[in-house]
mmCIF file of C-alpha atoms in Angstrom:
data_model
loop_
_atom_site.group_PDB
_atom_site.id
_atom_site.type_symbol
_atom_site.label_atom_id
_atom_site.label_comp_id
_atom_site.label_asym_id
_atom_site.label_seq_id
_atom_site.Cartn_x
_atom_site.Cartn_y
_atom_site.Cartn_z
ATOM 1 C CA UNK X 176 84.493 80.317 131.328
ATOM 2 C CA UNK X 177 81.764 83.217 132.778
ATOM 3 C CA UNK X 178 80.637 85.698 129.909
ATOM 4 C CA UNK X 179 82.079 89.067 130.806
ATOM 5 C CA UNK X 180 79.037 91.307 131.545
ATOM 6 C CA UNK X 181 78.186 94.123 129.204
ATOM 7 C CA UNK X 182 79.083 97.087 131.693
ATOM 8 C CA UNK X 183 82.625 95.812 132.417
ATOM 9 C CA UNK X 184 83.354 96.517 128.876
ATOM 10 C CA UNK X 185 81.710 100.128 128.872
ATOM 11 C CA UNK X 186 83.995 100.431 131.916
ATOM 12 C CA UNK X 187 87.051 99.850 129.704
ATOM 13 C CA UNK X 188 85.738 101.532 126.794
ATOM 14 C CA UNK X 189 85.872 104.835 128.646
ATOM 15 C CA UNK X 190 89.022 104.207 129.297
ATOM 16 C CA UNK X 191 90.197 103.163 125.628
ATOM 17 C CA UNK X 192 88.874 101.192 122.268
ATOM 18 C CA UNK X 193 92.739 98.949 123.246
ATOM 19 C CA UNK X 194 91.987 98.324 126.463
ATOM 20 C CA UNK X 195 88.109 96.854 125.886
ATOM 21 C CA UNK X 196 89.560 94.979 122.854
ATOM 22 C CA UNK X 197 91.810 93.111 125.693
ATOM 23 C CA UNK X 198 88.960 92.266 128.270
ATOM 24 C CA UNK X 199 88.319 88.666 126.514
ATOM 25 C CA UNK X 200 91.720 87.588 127.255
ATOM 26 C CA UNK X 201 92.436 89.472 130.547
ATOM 27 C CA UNK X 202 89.093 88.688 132.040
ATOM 28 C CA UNK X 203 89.598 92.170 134.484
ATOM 29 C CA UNK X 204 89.913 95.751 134.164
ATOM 30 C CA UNK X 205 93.131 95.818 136.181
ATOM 31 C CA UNK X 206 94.715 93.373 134.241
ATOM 32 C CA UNK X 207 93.763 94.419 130.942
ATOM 33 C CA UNK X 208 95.459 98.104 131.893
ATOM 34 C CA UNK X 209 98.810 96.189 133.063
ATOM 35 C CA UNK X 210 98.640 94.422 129.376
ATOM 36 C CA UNK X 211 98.007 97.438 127.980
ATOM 37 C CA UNK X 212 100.697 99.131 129.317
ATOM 38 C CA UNK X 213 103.067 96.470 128.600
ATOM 39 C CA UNK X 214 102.077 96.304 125.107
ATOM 40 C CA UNK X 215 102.425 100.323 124.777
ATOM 41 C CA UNK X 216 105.794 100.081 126.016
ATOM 42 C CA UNK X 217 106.621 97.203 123.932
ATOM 43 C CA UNK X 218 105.256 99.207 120.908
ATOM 44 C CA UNK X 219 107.172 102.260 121.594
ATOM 45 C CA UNK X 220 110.319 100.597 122.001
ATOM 46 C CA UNK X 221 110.050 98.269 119.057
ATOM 47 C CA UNK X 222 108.423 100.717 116.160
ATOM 48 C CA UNK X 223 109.387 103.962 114.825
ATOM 49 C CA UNK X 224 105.971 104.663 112.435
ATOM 50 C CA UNK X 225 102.368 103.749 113.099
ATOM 51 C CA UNK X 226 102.674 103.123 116.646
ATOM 52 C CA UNK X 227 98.747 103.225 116.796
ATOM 53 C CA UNK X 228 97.758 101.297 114.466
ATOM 54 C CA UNK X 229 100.292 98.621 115.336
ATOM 55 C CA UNK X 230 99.364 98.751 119.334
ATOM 56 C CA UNK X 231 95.419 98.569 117.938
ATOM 57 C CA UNK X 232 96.474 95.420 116.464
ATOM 58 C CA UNK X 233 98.271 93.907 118.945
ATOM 59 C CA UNK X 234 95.637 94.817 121.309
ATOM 60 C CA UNK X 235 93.243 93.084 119.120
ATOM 61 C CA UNK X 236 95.079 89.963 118.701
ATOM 62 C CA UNK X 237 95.893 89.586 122.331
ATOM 63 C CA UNK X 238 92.290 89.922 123.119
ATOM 64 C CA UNK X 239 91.309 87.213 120.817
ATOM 65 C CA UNK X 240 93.790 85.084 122.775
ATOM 66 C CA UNK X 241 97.092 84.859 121.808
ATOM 67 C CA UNK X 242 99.726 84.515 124.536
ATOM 68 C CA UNK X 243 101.347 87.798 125.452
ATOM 69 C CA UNK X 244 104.453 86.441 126.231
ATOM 70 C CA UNK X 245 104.617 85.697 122.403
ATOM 71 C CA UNK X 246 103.608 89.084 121.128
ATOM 72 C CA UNK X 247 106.044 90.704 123.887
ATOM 73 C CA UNK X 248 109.000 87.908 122.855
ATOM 74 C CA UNK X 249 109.522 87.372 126.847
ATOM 75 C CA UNK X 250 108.527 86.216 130.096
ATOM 76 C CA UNK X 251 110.397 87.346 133.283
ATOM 77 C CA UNK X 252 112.194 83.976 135.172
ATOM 78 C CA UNK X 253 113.361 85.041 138.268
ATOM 79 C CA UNK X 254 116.133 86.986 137.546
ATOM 80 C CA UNK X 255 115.727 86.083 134.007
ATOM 81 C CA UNK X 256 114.619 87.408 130.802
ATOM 82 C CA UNK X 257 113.250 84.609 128.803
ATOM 83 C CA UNK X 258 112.861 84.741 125.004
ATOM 84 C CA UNK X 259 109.902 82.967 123.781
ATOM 85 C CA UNK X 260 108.405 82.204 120.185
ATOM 86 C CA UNK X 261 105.803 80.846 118.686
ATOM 87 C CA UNK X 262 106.502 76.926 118.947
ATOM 88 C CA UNK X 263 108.291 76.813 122.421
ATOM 89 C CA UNK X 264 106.391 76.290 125.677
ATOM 90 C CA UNK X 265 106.432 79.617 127.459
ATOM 91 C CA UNK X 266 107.370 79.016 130.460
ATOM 92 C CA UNK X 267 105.009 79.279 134.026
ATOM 93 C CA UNK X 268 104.949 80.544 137.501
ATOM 94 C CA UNK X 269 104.879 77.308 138.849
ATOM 95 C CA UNK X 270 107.878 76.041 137.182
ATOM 96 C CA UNK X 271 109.581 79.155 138.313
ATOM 97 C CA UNK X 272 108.778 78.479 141.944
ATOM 98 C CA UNK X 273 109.544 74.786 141.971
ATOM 99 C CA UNK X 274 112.771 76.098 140.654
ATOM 100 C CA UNK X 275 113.796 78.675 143.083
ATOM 101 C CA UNK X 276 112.913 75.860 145.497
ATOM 102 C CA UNK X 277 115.068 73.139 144.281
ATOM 103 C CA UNK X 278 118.369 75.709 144.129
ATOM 104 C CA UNK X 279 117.066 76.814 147.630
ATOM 105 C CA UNK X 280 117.573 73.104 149.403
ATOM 106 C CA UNK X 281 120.781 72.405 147.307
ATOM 107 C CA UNK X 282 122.397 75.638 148.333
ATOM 108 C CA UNK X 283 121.125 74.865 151.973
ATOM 109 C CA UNK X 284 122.704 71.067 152.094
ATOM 110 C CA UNK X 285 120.052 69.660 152.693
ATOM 111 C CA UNK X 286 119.774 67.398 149.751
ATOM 112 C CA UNK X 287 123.788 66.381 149.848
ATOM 113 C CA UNK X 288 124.717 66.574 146.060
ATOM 114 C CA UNK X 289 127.821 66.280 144.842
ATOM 115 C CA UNK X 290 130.381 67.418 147.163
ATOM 116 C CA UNK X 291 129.680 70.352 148.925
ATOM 117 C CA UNK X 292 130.797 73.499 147.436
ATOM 118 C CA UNK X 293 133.149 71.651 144.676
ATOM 119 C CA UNK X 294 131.382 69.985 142.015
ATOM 120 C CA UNK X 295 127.389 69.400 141.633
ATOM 121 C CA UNK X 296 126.132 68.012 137.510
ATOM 122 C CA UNK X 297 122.497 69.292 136.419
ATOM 123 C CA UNK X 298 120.789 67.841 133.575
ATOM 124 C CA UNK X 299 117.193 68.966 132.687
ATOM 125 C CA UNK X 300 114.804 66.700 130.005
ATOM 126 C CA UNK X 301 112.320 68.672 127.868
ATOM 127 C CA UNK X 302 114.274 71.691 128.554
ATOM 128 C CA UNK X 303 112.132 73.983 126.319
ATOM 129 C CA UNK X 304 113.118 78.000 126.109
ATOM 130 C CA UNK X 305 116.444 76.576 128.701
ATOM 131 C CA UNK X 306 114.118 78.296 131.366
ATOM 132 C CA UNK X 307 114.883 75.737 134.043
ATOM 133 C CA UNK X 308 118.737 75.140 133.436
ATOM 134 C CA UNK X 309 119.500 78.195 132.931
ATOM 135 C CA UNK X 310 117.657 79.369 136.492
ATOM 136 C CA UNK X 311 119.425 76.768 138.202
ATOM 137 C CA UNK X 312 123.090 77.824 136.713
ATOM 138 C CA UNK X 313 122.425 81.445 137.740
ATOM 139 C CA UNK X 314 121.586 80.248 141.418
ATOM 140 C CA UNK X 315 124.102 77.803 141.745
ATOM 141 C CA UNK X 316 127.324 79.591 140.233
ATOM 142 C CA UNK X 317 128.420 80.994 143.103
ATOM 143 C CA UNK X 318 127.883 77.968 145.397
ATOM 144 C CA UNK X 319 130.264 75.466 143.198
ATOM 145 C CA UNK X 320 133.602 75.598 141.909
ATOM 146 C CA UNK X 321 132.400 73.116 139.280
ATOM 147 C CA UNK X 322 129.145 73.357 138.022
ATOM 148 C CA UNK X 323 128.006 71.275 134.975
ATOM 149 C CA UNK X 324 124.330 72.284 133.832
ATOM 150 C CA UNK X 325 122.924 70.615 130.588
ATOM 151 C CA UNK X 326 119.693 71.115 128.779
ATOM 152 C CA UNK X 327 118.239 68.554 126.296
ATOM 153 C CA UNK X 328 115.564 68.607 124.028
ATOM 154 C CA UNK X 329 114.521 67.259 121.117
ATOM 155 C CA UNK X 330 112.473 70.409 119.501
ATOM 156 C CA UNK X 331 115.156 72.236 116.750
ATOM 157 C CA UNK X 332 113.012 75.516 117.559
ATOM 158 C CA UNK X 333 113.402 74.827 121.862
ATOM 159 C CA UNK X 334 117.303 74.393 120.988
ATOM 160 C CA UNK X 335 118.133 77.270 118.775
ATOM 161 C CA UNK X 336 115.571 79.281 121.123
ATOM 162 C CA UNK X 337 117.220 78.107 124.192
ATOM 163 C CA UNK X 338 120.793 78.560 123.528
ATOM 164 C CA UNK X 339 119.490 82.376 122.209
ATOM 165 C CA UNK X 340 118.363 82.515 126.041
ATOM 166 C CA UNK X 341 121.968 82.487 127.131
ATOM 167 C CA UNK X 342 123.603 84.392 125.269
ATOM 168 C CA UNK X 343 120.725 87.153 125.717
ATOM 169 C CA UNK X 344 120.778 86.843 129.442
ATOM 170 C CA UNK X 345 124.835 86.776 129.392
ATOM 171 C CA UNK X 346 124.816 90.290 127.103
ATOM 172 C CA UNK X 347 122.006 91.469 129.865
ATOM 173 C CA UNK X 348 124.332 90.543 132.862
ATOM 174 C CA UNK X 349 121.318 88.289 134.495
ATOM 175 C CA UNK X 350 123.457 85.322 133.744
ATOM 176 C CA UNK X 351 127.222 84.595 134.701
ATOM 177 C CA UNK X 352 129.314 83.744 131.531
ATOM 178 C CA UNK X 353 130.371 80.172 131.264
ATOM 179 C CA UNK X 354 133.813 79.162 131.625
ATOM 180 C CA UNK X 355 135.736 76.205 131.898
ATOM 181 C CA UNK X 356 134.717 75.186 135.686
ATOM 182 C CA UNK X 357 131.138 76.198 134.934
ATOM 183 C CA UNK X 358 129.418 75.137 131.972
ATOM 184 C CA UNK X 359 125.819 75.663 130.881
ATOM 185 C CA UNK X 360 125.091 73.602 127.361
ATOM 186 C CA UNK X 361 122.461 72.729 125.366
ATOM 187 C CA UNK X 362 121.999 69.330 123.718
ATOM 188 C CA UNK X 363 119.061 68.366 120.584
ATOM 189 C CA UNK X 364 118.540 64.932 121.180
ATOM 190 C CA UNK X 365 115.514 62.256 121.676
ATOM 191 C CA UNK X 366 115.853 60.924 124.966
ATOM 192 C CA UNK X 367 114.238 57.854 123.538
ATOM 193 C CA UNK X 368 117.157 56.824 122.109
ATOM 194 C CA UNK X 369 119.000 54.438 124.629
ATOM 195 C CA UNK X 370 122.638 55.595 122.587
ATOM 196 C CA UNK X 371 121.828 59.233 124.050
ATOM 197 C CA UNK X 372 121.654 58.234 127.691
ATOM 198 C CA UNK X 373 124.614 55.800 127.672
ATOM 199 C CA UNK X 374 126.362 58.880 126.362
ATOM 200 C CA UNK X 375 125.101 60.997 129.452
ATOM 201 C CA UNK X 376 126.264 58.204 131.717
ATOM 202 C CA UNK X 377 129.618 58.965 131.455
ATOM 203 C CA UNK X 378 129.471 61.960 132.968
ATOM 204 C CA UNK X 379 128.231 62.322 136.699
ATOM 205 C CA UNK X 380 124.427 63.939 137.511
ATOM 206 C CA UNK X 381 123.471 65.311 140.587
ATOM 207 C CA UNK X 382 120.216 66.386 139.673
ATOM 208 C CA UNK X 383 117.973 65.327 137.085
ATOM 209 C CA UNK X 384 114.924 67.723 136.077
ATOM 210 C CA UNK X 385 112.382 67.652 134.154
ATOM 211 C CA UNK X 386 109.070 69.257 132.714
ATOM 212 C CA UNK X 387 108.159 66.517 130.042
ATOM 213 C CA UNK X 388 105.130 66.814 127.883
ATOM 214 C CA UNK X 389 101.994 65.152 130.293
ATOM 215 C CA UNK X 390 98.704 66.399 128.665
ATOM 216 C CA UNK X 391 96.276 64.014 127.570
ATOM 217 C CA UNK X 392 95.002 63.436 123.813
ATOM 218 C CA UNK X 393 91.496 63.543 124.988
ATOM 219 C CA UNK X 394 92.200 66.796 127.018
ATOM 220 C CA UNK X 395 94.282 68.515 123.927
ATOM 221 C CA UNK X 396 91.762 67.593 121.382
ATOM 222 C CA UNK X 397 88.597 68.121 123.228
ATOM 223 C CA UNK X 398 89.495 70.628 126.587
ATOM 224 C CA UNK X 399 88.988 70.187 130.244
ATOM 225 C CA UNK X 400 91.673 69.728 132.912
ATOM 226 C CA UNK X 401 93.816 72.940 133.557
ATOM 227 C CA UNK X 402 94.623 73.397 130.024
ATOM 228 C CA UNK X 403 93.155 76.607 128.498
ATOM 229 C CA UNK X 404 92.020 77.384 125.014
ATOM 230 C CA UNK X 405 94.607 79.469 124.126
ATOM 231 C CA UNK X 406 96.966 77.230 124.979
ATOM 232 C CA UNK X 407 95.724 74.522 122.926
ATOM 233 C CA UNK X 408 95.467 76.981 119.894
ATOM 234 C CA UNK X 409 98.598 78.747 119.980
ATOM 235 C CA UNK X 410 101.385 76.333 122.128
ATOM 236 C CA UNK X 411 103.216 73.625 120.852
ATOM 237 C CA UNK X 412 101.841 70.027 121.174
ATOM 238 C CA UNK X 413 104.852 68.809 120.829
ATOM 239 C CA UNK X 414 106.111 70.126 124.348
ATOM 240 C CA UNK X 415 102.497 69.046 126.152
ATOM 241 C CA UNK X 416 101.343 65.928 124.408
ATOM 242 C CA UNK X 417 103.632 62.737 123.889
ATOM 243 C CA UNK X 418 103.760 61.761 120.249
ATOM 244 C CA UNK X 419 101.239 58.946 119.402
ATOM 245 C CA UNK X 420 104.713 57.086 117.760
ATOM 246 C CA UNK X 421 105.761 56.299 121.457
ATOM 247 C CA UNK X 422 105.355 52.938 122.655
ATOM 248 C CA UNK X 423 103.665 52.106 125.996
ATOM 249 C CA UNK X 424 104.677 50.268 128.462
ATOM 250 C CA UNK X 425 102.415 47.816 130.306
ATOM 251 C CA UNK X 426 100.215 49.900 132.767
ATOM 252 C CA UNK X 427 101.199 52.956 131.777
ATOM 253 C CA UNK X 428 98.760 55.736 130.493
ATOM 254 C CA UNK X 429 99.537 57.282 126.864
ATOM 255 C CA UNK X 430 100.225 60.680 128.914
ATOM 256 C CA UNK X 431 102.285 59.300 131.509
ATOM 257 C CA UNK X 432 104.747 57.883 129.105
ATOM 258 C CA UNK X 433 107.444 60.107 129.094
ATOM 259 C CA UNK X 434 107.732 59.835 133.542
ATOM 260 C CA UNK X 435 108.333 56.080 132.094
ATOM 261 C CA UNK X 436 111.155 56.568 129.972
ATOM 262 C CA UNK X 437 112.691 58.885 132.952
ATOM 263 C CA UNK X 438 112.524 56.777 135.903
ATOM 264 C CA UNK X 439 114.567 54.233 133.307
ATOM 265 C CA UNK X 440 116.923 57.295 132.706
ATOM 266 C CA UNK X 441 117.122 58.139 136.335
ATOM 267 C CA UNK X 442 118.070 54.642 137.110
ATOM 268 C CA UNK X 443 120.899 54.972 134.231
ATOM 269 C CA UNK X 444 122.508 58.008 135.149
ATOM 270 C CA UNK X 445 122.036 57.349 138.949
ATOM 271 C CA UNK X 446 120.915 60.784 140.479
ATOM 272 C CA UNK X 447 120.726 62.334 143.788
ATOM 273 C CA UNK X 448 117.659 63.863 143.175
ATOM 274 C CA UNK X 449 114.602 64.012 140.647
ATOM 275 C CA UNK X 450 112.011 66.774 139.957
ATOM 276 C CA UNK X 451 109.797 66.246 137.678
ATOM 277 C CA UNK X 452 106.440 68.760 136.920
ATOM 278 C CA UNK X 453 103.192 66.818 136.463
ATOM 279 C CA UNK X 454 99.702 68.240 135.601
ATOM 280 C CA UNK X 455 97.535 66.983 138.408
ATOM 281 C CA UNK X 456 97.003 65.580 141.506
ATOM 282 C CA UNK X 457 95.294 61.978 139.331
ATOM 283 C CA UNK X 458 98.905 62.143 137.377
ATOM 284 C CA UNK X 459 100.816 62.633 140.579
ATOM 285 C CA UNK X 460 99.041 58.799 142.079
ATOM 286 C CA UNK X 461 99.558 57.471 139.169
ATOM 287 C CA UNK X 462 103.798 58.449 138.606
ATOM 288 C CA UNK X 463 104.042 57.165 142.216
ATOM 289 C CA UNK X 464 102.299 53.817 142.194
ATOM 290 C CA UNK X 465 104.242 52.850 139.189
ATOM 291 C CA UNK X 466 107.404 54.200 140.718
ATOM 292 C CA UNK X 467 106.276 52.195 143.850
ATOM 293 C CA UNK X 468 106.991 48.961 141.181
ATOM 294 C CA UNK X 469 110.039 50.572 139.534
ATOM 295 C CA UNK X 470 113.771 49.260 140.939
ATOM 296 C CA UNK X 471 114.570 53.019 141.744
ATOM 297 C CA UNK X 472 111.646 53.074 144.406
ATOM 298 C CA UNK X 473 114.653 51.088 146.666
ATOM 299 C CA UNK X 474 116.245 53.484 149.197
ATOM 300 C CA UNK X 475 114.057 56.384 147.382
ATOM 301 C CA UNK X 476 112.092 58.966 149.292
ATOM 302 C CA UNK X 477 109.394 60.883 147.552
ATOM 303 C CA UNK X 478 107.157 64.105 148.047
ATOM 304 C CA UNK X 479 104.915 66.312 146.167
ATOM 305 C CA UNK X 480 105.306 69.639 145.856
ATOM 306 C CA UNK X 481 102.598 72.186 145.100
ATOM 307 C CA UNK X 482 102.519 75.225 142.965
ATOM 308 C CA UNK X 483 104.376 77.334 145.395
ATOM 309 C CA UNK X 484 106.658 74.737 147.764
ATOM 310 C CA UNK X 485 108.096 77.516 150.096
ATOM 311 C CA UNK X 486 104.675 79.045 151.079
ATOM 312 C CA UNK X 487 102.660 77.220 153.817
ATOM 313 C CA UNK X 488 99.964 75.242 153.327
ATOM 314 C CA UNK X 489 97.073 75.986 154.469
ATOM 315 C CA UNK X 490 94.358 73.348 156.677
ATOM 316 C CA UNK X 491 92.742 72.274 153.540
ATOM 317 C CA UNK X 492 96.211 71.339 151.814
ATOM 318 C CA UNK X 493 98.293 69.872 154.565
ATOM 319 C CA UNK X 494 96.431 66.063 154.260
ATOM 320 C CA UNK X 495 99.235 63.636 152.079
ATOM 321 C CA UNK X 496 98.462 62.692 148.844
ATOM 322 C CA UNK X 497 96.884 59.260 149.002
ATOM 323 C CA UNK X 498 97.831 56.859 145.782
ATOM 324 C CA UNK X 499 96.362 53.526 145.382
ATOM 325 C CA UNK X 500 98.621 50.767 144.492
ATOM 326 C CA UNK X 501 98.180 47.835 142.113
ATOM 327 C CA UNK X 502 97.906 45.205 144.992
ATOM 328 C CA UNK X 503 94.872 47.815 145.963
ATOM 329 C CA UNK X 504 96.289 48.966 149.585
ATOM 330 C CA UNK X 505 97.086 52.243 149.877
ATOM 331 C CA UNK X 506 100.500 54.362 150.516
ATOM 332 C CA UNK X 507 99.999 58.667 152.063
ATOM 333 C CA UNK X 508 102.872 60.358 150.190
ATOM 334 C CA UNK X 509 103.919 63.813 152.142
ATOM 335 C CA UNK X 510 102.619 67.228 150.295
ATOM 336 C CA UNK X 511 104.693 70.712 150.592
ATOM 337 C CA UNK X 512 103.448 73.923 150.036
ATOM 338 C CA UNK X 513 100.426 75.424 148.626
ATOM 339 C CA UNK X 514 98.198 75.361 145.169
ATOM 340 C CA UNK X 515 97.841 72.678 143.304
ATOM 341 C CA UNK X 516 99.800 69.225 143.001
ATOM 342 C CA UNK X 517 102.621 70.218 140.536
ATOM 343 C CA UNK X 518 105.543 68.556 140.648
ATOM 344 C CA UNK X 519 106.872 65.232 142.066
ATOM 345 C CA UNK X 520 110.279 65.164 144.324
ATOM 346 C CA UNK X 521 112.562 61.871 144.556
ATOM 347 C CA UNK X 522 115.359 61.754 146.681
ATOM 348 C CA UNK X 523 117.703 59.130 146.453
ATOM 349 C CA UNK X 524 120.289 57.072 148.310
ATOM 350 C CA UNK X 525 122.954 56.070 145.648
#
């Protein structure tokens, strides 16, 4: 990361001591200002006595790093208002748009789950702050006159934190309340277990999401990739690193495990359609070529979708994503969108 140079922070502090002390983290005068201001208004609405000291502080501490979304206890989600604490993922941009996307194409047909407009089942993997579910539900309520969402995760903290999330966002009015036709649950479970997905198979899943945790231990421990310091410091590595307990199956990368134990799951519960968020374009050839030896790559069609699927691509990002196979020939896998690779789209014919 480029040193900030001495003259941007005599910039800021002639604006304010708060809005210098932000700079590290911000990087920009603009942004630092928007922080500023968000933190003011947080302050002001949150304390009754020593609002200055207590903005100074959290000024402070956000410059040295620590996620806002943490200090301001939530991130917008589309409609949303996500709560988020210290050991939950907070939720990104990206996921947001791949999101949006995914309720876009099932509210347009074009991916023919469930029956149209009567019943469509939702189940997300790694669900985290419920971010992702509970998106979907608000999308989607309207469209089906049964509507099964479910969230799982195995975090106690991502649980409690997610099923917070609905109630919040049902007080708030952002989210339609649940009824008997339309549910939206949360489950704590490992999806490890094998007893936890022949318990989902009863039930019938449209859709199967997920954002599993995908970052290397050499990455966590040591940096590089798209993972940022303050990440690293101050999110959970539960939700971005698989546990070193898990065992790996032959060919498989320690990172990759978890798209493993889905594609088994997928092929269990017997979806229409899989998302699942990856971390790079290297992860994306990888998923595929072992999907590509997997007995759901029968009948399957698969994309990849970029940070922002509904937005054109531009020249540069409009070539397919080339992924070597075992056998060494190769197989061009269709990109959408623009940014980078983030997520990995399976459509199947069950």
């Amino acid at each position: 990361m480029s040193r900030i140079p001495p003259w941007l922070f005599r910039k800021a502090s002639r604006r304010s001591a708060n809005i210098a002390a932000l700079l590290p983290a911000c990087r920009d005068l603009q942004s630092a200002m928007n922080e500023f201001r968000w933190l003011k208004e947080h302050v002001n609405s949150t304390a009754s006595t020593g609002k200055e000291n207590l903005l100074s502080r959290l000024c402070r501490k956000r410059g040295q790093g620590y996620p806002l979304q943490y200090i301001l206890g939530s991130q917008p989600f589309g409609p949303l208002d996500i709560k988020c604490r210290p050991g939950v993922l907070i939720p990104r941009p990206e996921t947001e748009a791949y999101t949006f996307h995914l309720a876009d194409l099932i509210k347009a047909g074009s991916l023919r789950t469930g029956e149209p407009d009567q019943r469509l089942g939702i189940v997300d993997f790694c669900t985290g702050t419920g971010c992702i579910p509970l998106l979907l539900y608000s999308l989607l309520y309207r469209k089906f006159e049964h509507l099964e969402v479910l969230g799982v995760d195995i975090s106690t903290q991502a649980v409690s934190l997610s099923r917070d999330n609905i109630g919040h966002n049902v007080k708030l009015g952002h989210l339609p309340h649940p009824g008997p036709h339309r549910t939206l649950n949360i489950l704590q479970q490992d999806i490890f277990q094998d007893k936890v997905i022949e318990e989902l198979q009863r039930r019938t899943w449209d859709v199967m999401v997920s954002n599993p945790p995908y970052i290397s231990r050499r990455v966590w421990y040591h940096g590089g990739g798209h993972i940022g310091h303050s990440v690293r410091k101050h999110e959970p590595s539960l939700a971005l690193v698989p546990g070193n307990d898990i065992r790996i199956p032959e060919k498989w990368e320690h990172e990759d495990v978890f798209y493993s134990r889905l594609l088994n799951i997928a092929f269990t519960l017997k979806p229409k359609v899989i998302l699942l968020e990856i971390g790079d374009e290297m992860q994306a050839s990888r998923v595929i070529s072992r999907l590509s030896q997997h007995k759901l790559s029968t009948n399957s069609h698969v994309e990849v979708w970029r940070d922002w699927p509904d937005l054109a691509s531009s020249h540069d990002e409009e070539s397919p994503l080339k992924v070597t196979m075992d056998d060494g020939t190769s197989r061009l896998v269709s990109t959408k969108g623009s940014g980078n690779i983030r997520s990995i789209f399976i459509k199947l014919d069950v």
